[in-house]
């Protein structure tokens, strides 16, 4: 009895559950590059090249180990362009008794897969994705009937469950969270290590040609391409992060500098999300660095919290709340995404820098996504669907399970506070404190009103004023509302008028 085993682009781990019990002689492993996946949102060119190259390298490695791999290239003349078409074609040729796959990372794909047993008349087994540390069922149990969830409590349970940074049942160092020691502004003369780069090999070069032939109208620069595309290379990125960047990861986690897209971040999300790295091995490597005295606790705890905390937490929220989560819109935001998100041509230097870096690298670090690109979308009331589409398309680490909760929950507060206790809204002073963007901006961050005033300033207050019915009872915003209420009427009117003018200029593409 032979089995057709399907592996998606984000399942490139030899330990993936769909390979368990594979009979090398009879079973067929199917991997396919399909147009529908590259275009349902127009993914960044570099992202498509990364995924196709990593898929081809993974397929080659499986073949080398004796697996029977059917790899369908995008330009195969018989390629039907969709998962369903390719599974159907393969099933017709090899007549499998069953289809086995690991739970997909996107609800949309899961819904599609669920139709296959009836459409194809072949049993389909969907196995759990064991590469995550918290199953959707365990998360649902933890979440219970709570109306609001808090990552911090979830994270503490994960630390205990996996015995990470624990000593005699208590958190190492006496505290669960060392964020108070993090978030330093960038200082001048900061020595940032070069990021790990891997020149394209033959496979990647071929894929890049394919991408430029088929997807040149998509957002972003294809070259230079320097991502890791094999597990061995991804392990090198991990090792170099642990040796060179982890030590400053905590201190400068929130810092942004012009011309420094990579800072002290790990750049591991690409590899974690496609399965070239596994979360626990990254966490253990960081914990070992702490035990050996190579990195401080604030850095190590901060990094570990992102992986066993935030990463697992957002995934839990996604699977617990789909498909409803995708259409939440607490503030009823409806403004169109400004065009400059696609070309970076705006006078606001912070946005320009973050968009250009996103275009160059298919990467921006967390604070750029949250406090610049996301903050602007929140303050100006952009339609969550359009914001989600942008974030899903432009980042090489973006898959819906992780992108959607970060965008709708974390930045847009579209779930009304289910994921986060307050919106991450901020004015220009925050960006000024944490970056050097303001010095090269046409606007002046210290100006609060007038044509040179930083738009983030009045947009912030206008956002609070517009949404006071929904936010003013939030205890974490009490101080800001008190400040707003103390403003005199002229000041409030000026904020309202300048914001209205700015928002109008967005519609007319004159930001
Ligand atoms: P580091 O700063 O080095 O962090 C280490 C690891 O922690 C990351 O590799 C990642 O796996 C994990 N992590 C950190 N923060 C988060 C988080 N909030 N949610 C989930 N995992 C986290 N991350 C994605 O992987 N894919 C996305 O599509 C994505 N979209 C985002 C959209 C917005 C609006 C925001 C605010 C955040 C988003 N994130 C996303 C989370 C985070 O920004 C990225 O994981 C991080 O920037 C990746 O870079 P890094 O590997 O250098 O991360
Ligand atoms: C994002 C993406 C792209 C661009 N292309 C493919 C592809 O050709 N083949 C594939 O298996 N997966 C691709 N993906 C990822 C899917 O869109 C989707 O995110 C995953 O299958 C998770 O459900
Ligand atoms: Fe951004 Fe305002 Fe600073 Fe300009 S002045 S870079 S718009 S925060």
XYZ file of C-alpha atoms and ligand atoms in Angstrom:
595
model
C 0.000 0.000 0.000
C 1.766 3.169 -1.138
C 1.259 6.601 0.352
C 1.478 10.038 -1.223
C 3.205 12.358 1.251
C 2.830 16.051 0.572
C 5.355 18.550 1.932
C 4.696 22.302 1.788
C 7.294 25.069 1.512
C 7.130 25.760 5.243
C 7.609 22.098 6.230
C 11.269 21.609 5.346
C 12.242 19.568 8.418
C 13.349 15.965 8.269
C 11.436 15.404 11.498
C 8.173 16.659 9.956
C 5.300 14.338 10.929
C 4.279 13.631 7.309
C 7.552 11.716 6.821
C 7.065 9.465 9.841
C 6.827 5.801 8.845
C 7.746 6.564 5.242
C 8.433 3.485 3.124
C 11.385 4.509 0.955
C 10.644 1.948 -1.727
C 6.942 2.612 -2.314
C 5.917 5.986 -0.930
C 5.972 9.131 -3.046
C 6.910 12.494 -1.603
C 5.362 15.390 -3.477
C 6.651 18.951 -3.317
C 5.387 21.567 -5.732
C 6.032 25.144 -6.714
C 2.624 26.546 -7.587
C 1.626 29.875 -9.066
C -1.494 30.180 -6.900
C 0.598 30.299 -3.712
C 2.998 32.889 -5.110
C 0.199 35.155 -6.313
C -2.822 34.885 -3.961
C -0.994 37.784 -2.380
C 1.839 39.026 -4.565
C 4.724 37.808 -2.418
C 8.047 39.674 -2.374
C 10.342 38.404 -5.130
C 13.048 37.527 -2.626
C 10.577 35.542 -0.539
C 9.538 33.403 -3.511
C 13.191 32.817 -4.422
C 13.983 31.875 -0.814
C 11.101 29.401 -0.577
C 11.680 27.767 -3.959
C 15.424 27.473 -3.407
C 15.007 26.067 0.121
C 12.386 23.615 -1.232
C 14.681 22.441 -4.042
C 17.612 21.964 -1.661
C 15.400 20.038 0.763
C 14.050 17.828 -2.040
C 17.599 17.154 -3.208
C 18.638 16.184 0.298
C 15.665 13.782 0.661
C 16.416 12.196 -2.725
C 20.037 11.754 -1.629
C 18.750 9.770 1.368
C 16.773 7.404 -0.830
C 13.294 8.950 -0.648
C 11.234 8.937 -3.897
C 10.628 12.633 -4.395
C 8.416 14.103 -7.101
C 9.381 17.745 -7.335
C 7.211 19.935 -9.556
C 8.912 23.095 -10.748
C 6.956 26.246 -11.459
C 7.856 26.123 -15.159
C 7.056 22.435 -15.624
C 4.720 22.558 -18.674
C 2.251 20.211 -16.942
C 2.145 22.221 -13.713
C -1.509 23.043 -13.036
C -0.599 25.951 -10.749
C -2.419 24.828 -7.588
C -1.941 22.352 -4.739
C -5.169 20.595 -5.645
C -4.204 20.270 -9.305
C -0.774 18.892 -8.466
C -2.019 16.400 -5.893
C -4.682 15.227 -8.345
C -2.125 14.850 -11.145
C 0.280 12.928 -8.924
C -2.502 10.724 -7.538
C -3.659 9.872 -11.066
C -0.155 8.771 -11.986
C 0.833 6.817 -8.855
C -2.563 5.686 -7.590
C -1.770 6.023 -3.866
C -3.902 4.305 -1.243
C -3.798 7.368 0.945
C -2.461 10.903 1.192
C -0.534 11.989 4.273
C 0.427 15.515 5.166
C 1.329 17.664 8.142
C -1.234 20.250 9.270
C -0.701 23.313 7.033
C 0.315 26.659 8.505
C -2.588 28.563 6.972
C -6.307 28.170 7.547
C -6.983 28.771 3.841
C -4.786 25.803 2.891
C -6.269 23.622 5.631
C -9.776 24.271 4.281
C -8.584 23.298 0.802
C -6.898 20.108 2.022
C -10.051 19.096 3.892
C -11.923 18.825 0.588
C -9.475 16.411 -0.983
C -10.709 13.093 0.342
C -14.124 13.680 -1.208
C -12.833 15.422 -4.355
C -10.165 12.805 -5.068
C -11.789 9.789 -3.475
C -8.618 9.009 -1.495
C -8.320 9.054 2.317
C -6.350 12.072 3.541
C -4.554 11.982 6.884
C -3.665 15.389 8.383
C -1.034 14.917 11.068
C -0.259 17.415 13.848
C 2.667 19.754 13.285
C 4.974 18.613 16.067
C 7.596 21.236 15.342
C 5.773 23.685 17.625
C 6.016 23.547 21.405
C 2.350 24.073 22.207
C -0.393 22.187 20.415
C -3.550 24.083 19.394
C -5.449 21.847 21.840
C -3.122 22.674 24.750
C -3.392 26.354 23.907
C -7.186 26.172 23.772
C -7.122 24.512 27.186
C -4.884 27.269 28.594
C -7.026 30.003 27.057
C -10.185 28.432 28.482
C -13.020 30.910 28.501
C -10.855 33.980 29.071
C -11.968 37.036 27.119
C -8.472 38.504 27.203
C -5.256 36.563 27.026
C -1.854 37.681 28.263
C 1.333 36.397 26.736
C 3.340 36.770 29.961
C 1.336 34.099 31.812
C 1.402 31.735 28.866
C 5.171 32.235 28.617
C 5.745 31.384 32.276
C 3.921 28.106 31.817
C 6.036 27.287 28.752
C 9.229 28.010 30.717
C 8.099 25.586 33.411
C 6.853 22.944 31.005
C 10.110 22.867 29.044
C 12.345 23.604 32.049
C 14.034 26.557 30.371
C 15.942 29.103 32.463
C 14.539 27.494 35.600
C 16.323 26.674 38.873
C 14.576 24.656 41.594
C 11.173 25.521 40.211
C 11.879 29.281 40.105
C 12.962 31.477 37.217
C 16.736 31.863 36.956
C 17.806 35.199 38.449
C 14.568 35.507 40.415
C 12.482 37.248 37.742
C 10.526 35.904 34.780
C 11.100 38.923 32.585
C 14.091 41.248 32.208
C 12.601 43.682 29.727
C 13.181 46.566 32.128
C 16.913 46.141 31.375
C 16.328 46.087 27.629
C 15.173 48.725 25.144
C 18.171 51.007 25.261
C 18.283 53.775 22.655
C 21.008 53.257 20.062
C 24.251 54.966 20.926
C 26.653 56.436 18.409
C 29.541 54.265 17.306
C 27.661 51.030 17.970
C 29.645 48.138 16.426
C 27.082 45.911 14.734
C 28.433 42.597 13.396
C 27.833 41.891 9.696
C 24.852 39.611 9.083
C 25.431 36.076 7.784
C 25.269 35.898 3.993
C 25.407 33.004 1.553
C 26.129 33.667 -2.127
C 23.606 32.018 -4.469
C 24.664 28.561 -5.620
C 23.546 26.929 -8.890
C 20.084 26.035 -7.567
C 19.434 29.511 -6.170
C 20.708 31.175 -9.335
C 18.311 29.100 -11.420
C 15.429 29.947 -9.088
C 16.288 33.647 -9.234
C 16.073 33.551 -13.033
C 12.695 31.868 -12.755
C 11.443 34.467 -10.291
C 12.597 37.394 -12.393
C 10.924 35.806 -15.428
C 7.568 35.179 -13.727
C 7.228 37.588 -10.813
C 9.133 40.756 -11.726
C 5.979 42.827 -11.153
C 5.936 41.774 -7.501
C 7.191 44.038 -4.707
C 10.835 44.092 -3.648
C 14.365 43.613 -4.891
C 15.450 40.131 -5.874
C 19.147 40.926 -5.701
C 21.350 40.702 -3.796
C 20.132 37.354 -2.475
C 21.954 36.175 0.615
C 19.555 33.997 2.637
C 20.511 30.574 3.937
C 18.676 27.919 1.907
C 19.810 24.695 3.594
C 19.699 23.441 7.168
C 23.486 23.532 7.335
C 23.542 27.210 6.377
C 20.676 28.018 8.753
C 22.653 26.389 11.585
C 25.530 28.727 10.704
C 23.191 31.719 11.078
C 22.153 30.409 14.488
C 25.742 29.861 15.568
C 26.845 33.307 14.414
C 23.906 34.913 16.199
C 24.763 33.165 19.446
C 28.447 34.079 19.164
C 28.208 37.620 17.850
C 24.831 39.249 18.393
C 23.050 37.645 21.341
C 25.176 39.541 23.845
C 23.587 42.857 22.756
C 20.192 41.447 21.653
C 18.373 42.636 24.778
C 20.003 46.038 25.098
C 19.295 47.111 21.525
C 16.179 45.054 20.793
C 14.118 48.193 20.164
C 16.803 50.344 18.551
C 16.624 51.500 14.929
C 19.459 53.034 12.922
C 19.449 54.292 9.364
C 21.392 51.915 7.105
C 21.425 49.139 9.760
C 18.538 46.835 8.917
C 19.832 43.829 10.841
C 20.944 45.362 14.176
C 21.461 42.729 16.910
C 18.455 40.646 15.930
C 18.813 36.956 15.157
C 17.326 36.801 11.625
C 16.152 33.306 12.452
C 12.438 33.728 11.718
C 12.891 32.780 8.035
C 14.487 29.485 8.962
C 12.279 28.701 11.950
C 9.145 29.323 9.924
C 10.094 27.042 7.040
C 11.461 24.338 9.328
C 15.177 24.558 8.573
C 15.619 25.274 12.290
C 13.548 24.051 15.221
C 12.505 26.345 18.068
C 13.897 24.259 20.902
C 17.387 24.035 19.384
C 17.535 27.848 19.091
C 16.313 28.262 22.659
C 18.780 25.675 24.011
C 21.677 27.325 22.169
C 20.815 30.649 23.847
C 20.359 29.041 27.252
C 23.756 27.322 26.914
C 25.366 30.667 26.055
C 23.983 32.041 29.327
C 25.105 29.019 31.368
C 28.608 29.326 29.901
C 28.738 33.030 30.767
C 28.811 34.113 27.112
C 25.644 36.233 27.161
C 23.781 38.165 29.856
C 20.447 37.080 31.281
C 18.465 40.075 29.952
C 19.492 39.175 26.384
C 18.987 35.434 26.718
C 15.658 35.664 28.534
C 14.425 38.253 26.024
C 15.338 36.080 23.045
C 13.857 32.926 24.586
C 10.628 34.793 25.432
C 10.187 35.742 21.768
C 10.390 32.106 20.701
C 8.643 30.052 23.374
C 6.426 32.968 24.352
C 5.331 35.230 21.516
C 5.813 32.764 18.658
C 3.791 29.988 20.276
C 1.248 32.428 21.724
C 0.358 34.017 18.368
C 0.066 30.599 16.767
C -2.281 29.476 19.537
C -4.422 32.565 19.037
C -4.522 32.012 15.279
C -5.790 28.436 15.386
C -8.173 29.098 18.253
C -9.872 31.988 16.495
C -9.814 31.338 12.772
C -11.584 32.128 10.536
C -13.290 34.915 12.563
C -9.986 36.512 13.545
C -9.245 37.509 9.950
C -12.268 39.784 9.729
C -12.036 41.569 13.112
C -12.000 45.356 12.905
C -12.548 46.844 16.376
C -12.016 50.449 15.276
C -13.956 49.970 12.010
C -10.901 51.243 10.169
C -11.492 51.622 6.454
C -8.800 53.850 4.955
C -6.926 52.445 1.959
C -3.299 51.497 2.465
C -1.261 54.446 1.150
C 0.590 53.666 -2.061
C 3.906 54.558 -0.484
C 3.866 51.266 1.441
C 4.649 49.747 -1.957
C 7.382 52.183 -3.073
C 8.602 54.067 0.004
C 8.205 57.456 -1.618
C 7.131 59.463 1.443
C 8.626 62.465 3.185
C 8.432 60.735 6.575
C 11.936 59.383 6.889
C 11.138 56.665 9.434
C 8.563 55.118 7.103
C 10.778 55.612 4.060
C 13.710 53.816 5.699
C 11.620 50.882 6.931
C 9.850 50.430 3.585
C 13.075 50.641 1.595
C 14.729 48.082 3.854
C 11.681 45.830 3.543
C 11.945 46.115 -0.224
C 15.694 45.385 -0.206
C 15.716 42.528 2.277
C 12.177 41.090 2.658
C 12.977 41.785 6.318
C 12.441 44.502 8.878
C 13.009 43.935 12.540
C 10.268 43.854 15.125
C 10.284 47.490 16.207
C 10.285 48.726 12.626
C 7.230 46.541 11.919
C 5.518 47.455 15.196
C 6.350 51.059 16.038
C 6.846 52.571 12.591
C 4.976 50.661 9.882
C 2.313 49.254 12.185
C 1.931 52.319 14.381
C 1.278 54.490 11.320
C -1.369 52.068 10.022
C -3.050 52.046 13.450
C -3.014 55.818 13.935
C -4.321 56.552 10.447
C -7.039 53.882 10.586
C -6.072 51.693 7.658
C -8.338 48.790 6.746
C -6.972 45.662 8.537
C -7.466 43.501 5.433
C -5.133 45.685 3.388
C -2.567 45.945 6.176
C -2.579 42.167 6.575
C -2.159 41.627 2.872
C 0.868 43.918 2.829
C 2.559 42.251 5.814
C 1.871 38.784 4.436
C 3.341 39.656 1.053
C 6.464 41.615 1.908
C 8.291 39.590 4.584
C 10.108 36.363 3.827
C 9.092 35.018 7.249
C 5.385 35.766 6.764
C 2.891 32.913 6.949
C -0.626 33.667 8.033
C -0.474 31.862 11.407
C 2.176 34.318 12.611
C 1.484 37.370 10.457
C -2.247 37.780 11.148
C -2.188 37.865 14.985
C 0.790 40.217 14.922
C -0.960 42.572 12.528
C -4.602 42.382 13.587
C -3.898 41.729 17.265
C -0.641 43.415 18.082
C -0.502 46.462 15.842
C -4.098 47.218 14.857
C -5.855 46.151 18.075
C -8.523 44.870 15.678
C -9.459 42.194 18.230
C -10.322 44.861 20.820
C -7.629 43.787 23.264
C -7.811 40.002 23.204
C -4.101 39.565 22.352
C -2.607 42.766 23.795
C -3.654 44.833 26.781
C -3.404 48.140 24.937
C -2.728 49.389 21.423
C 0.972 49.925 20.686
C 0.277 53.523 19.646
C 3.039 56.104 19.933
C 3.909 59.586 18.775
C 7.107 60.823 17.140
C 9.021 61.128 20.433
C 9.204 57.338 20.739
C 10.646 56.977 17.227
C 13.036 59.852 17.941
C 14.226 58.241 21.177
C 14.766 54.797 19.679
C 16.223 55.759 16.279
C 18.262 58.281 14.339
C 15.586 58.616 11.638
C 14.349 62.069 12.649
C 17.577 63.871 11.868
C 17.138 63.210 8.140
C 13.426 63.926 7.981
C 11.647 66.746 6.231
C 9.480 67.055 9.381
C 10.719 68.192 12.764
C 10.015 65.831 15.588
C 10.114 68.621 18.174
C 7.428 70.633 16.360
C 3.941 69.829 17.591
C 1.966 71.874 15.095
C 2.372 73.717 11.811
C 3.511 72.444 8.398
C 6.848 71.170 9.748
C 5.361 69.270 12.687
C 5.978 65.518 12.865
C 2.691 63.914 11.708
C 3.034 61.154 14.295
C 2.516 63.791 16.976
C -0.953 65.039 16.048
C -2.005 61.685 14.578
C -1.363 60.053 17.951
C -3.609 62.457 19.873
C -6.224 62.397 17.147
C -6.282 58.587 17.294
C -6.927 58.700 21.047
C -9.582 61.384 20.625
C -11.347 59.582 17.760
C -11.453 56.308 19.668
C -12.110 57.544 23.189
C -15.358 55.586 23.418
C -13.433 52.387 22.927
C -10.204 53.196 24.751
C -10.633 55.738 27.514
C -11.569 53.124 30.106
C -8.395 51.160 29.412
C -6.360 51.545 32.628
C -3.086 51.536 30.687
C -4.185 54.602 28.735
C -5.540 56.569 31.700
C -2.532 58.882 31.902
C -2.637 59.709 28.197
C -6.345 60.535 28.340
C -5.739 62.759 31.386
C -3.087 64.635 29.401
C -5.469 64.969 26.479
C -8.289 66.244 28.675
C -5.976 68.865 30.162
C -5.279 70.333 26.704
C -7.197 73.521 25.949
C -9.836 73.570 23.233
C -7.633 75.422 20.731
C -4.970 72.759 21.023
C -7.515 69.987 20.595
C -8.981 71.740 17.566
C -5.503 72.156 16.031
C -4.827 68.419 16.474
C -8.139 67.594 14.839
C -7.617 69.948 11.909
C -4.005 69.047 11.205
C -4.838 65.354 11.341
C -7.807 65.815 9.013
C -5.611 67.662 6.529
C -2.891 65.031 6.744
C -5.345 62.178 6.289
C -6.841 63.953 3.299
C -3.379 64.370 1.795
C -2.866 60.602 2.192
C -5.911 60.004 0.032
C -4.480 62.360 -2.578
C -1.005 60.802 -2.341
C 0.622 64.006 -1.098
C 1.906 62.871 2.296
P 14.360 38.362 16.658
O 14.091 39.732 17.116
O 15.766 37.918 16.639
O 13.491 37.391 17.571
C 13.787 35.993 17.695
C 12.655 35.146 17.212
O 11.529 35.299 18.036
C 12.169 35.442 15.811
O 12.960 34.806 14.842
C 10.754 34.909 15.841
O 10.723 33.555 15.510
C 10.349 35.079 17.290
N 9.476 36.237 17.459
C 9.813 37.457 17.929
N 8.722 38.242 18.035
C 7.684 37.517 17.598
C 6.307 37.776 17.455
N 5.760 38.947 17.792
N 5.541 36.804 16.934
C 6.056 35.618 16.579
N 7.352 35.318 16.708
C 8.155 36.246 17.227
N 7.195 37.220 12.671
C 7.210 36.240 11.773
O 7.913 35.254 11.963
N 6.452 36.304 10.630
C 5.659 37.373 10.366
O 4.979 37.408 9.352
C 5.634 38.439 11.312
N 4.889 39.539 11.084
C 4.890 40.543 11.988
C 4.108 41.668 11.750
C 4.079 42.705 12.666
C 3.207 43.876 12.411
C 4.842 42.626 13.846
C 4.803 43.724 14.839
C 5.630 41.526 14.078
C 5.667 40.477 13.179
N 6.454 39.339 13.392
C 6.441 38.326 12.474
C 7.221 39.186 14.628
C 8.665 39.717 14.560
O 8.667 41.040 14.091
C 9.548 38.841 13.688
O 9.448 37.507 14.124
C 11.003 39.254 13.789
O 11.142 40.599 13.390
C 11.855 38.352 12.921
O 13.171 38.777 12.931
P 14.280 38.024 13.776
O 14.311 36.592 13.443
O 15.539 38.806 13.599
O 13.699 38.179 15.239
C 4.249 31.305 0.309
C 4.391 30.139 -0.622
C 4.788 30.330 -1.945
C 5.146 31.667 -2.471
N 4.896 29.298 -2.789
C 4.660 28.037 -2.356
C 4.783 26.934 -3.233
O 5.037 27.070 -4.415
N 4.607 25.702 -2.709
C 4.322 25.492 -1.398
O 4.242 24.341 -0.963
N 4.103 26.538 -0.578
C 4.291 27.797 -1.011
N 4.131 28.866 -0.171
C 3.613 28.619 1.200
C 2.083 28.449 1.164
O 1.482 29.609 0.597
C 1.474 28.280 2.540
O 1.876 29.343 3.335
C 1.891 27.027 3.223
O 1.539 25.949 2.464
C 1.251 26.898 4.604
O -0.071 26.567 4.534
Fe 9.255 59.923 11.551
Fe 8.366 62.198 12.652
Fe 10.875 61.451 13.024
Fe 10.071 62.255 10.614
S 10.152 63.471 12.464
S 11.358 60.486 11.063
S 7.989 61.454 10.541
S 9.066 60.361 13.731
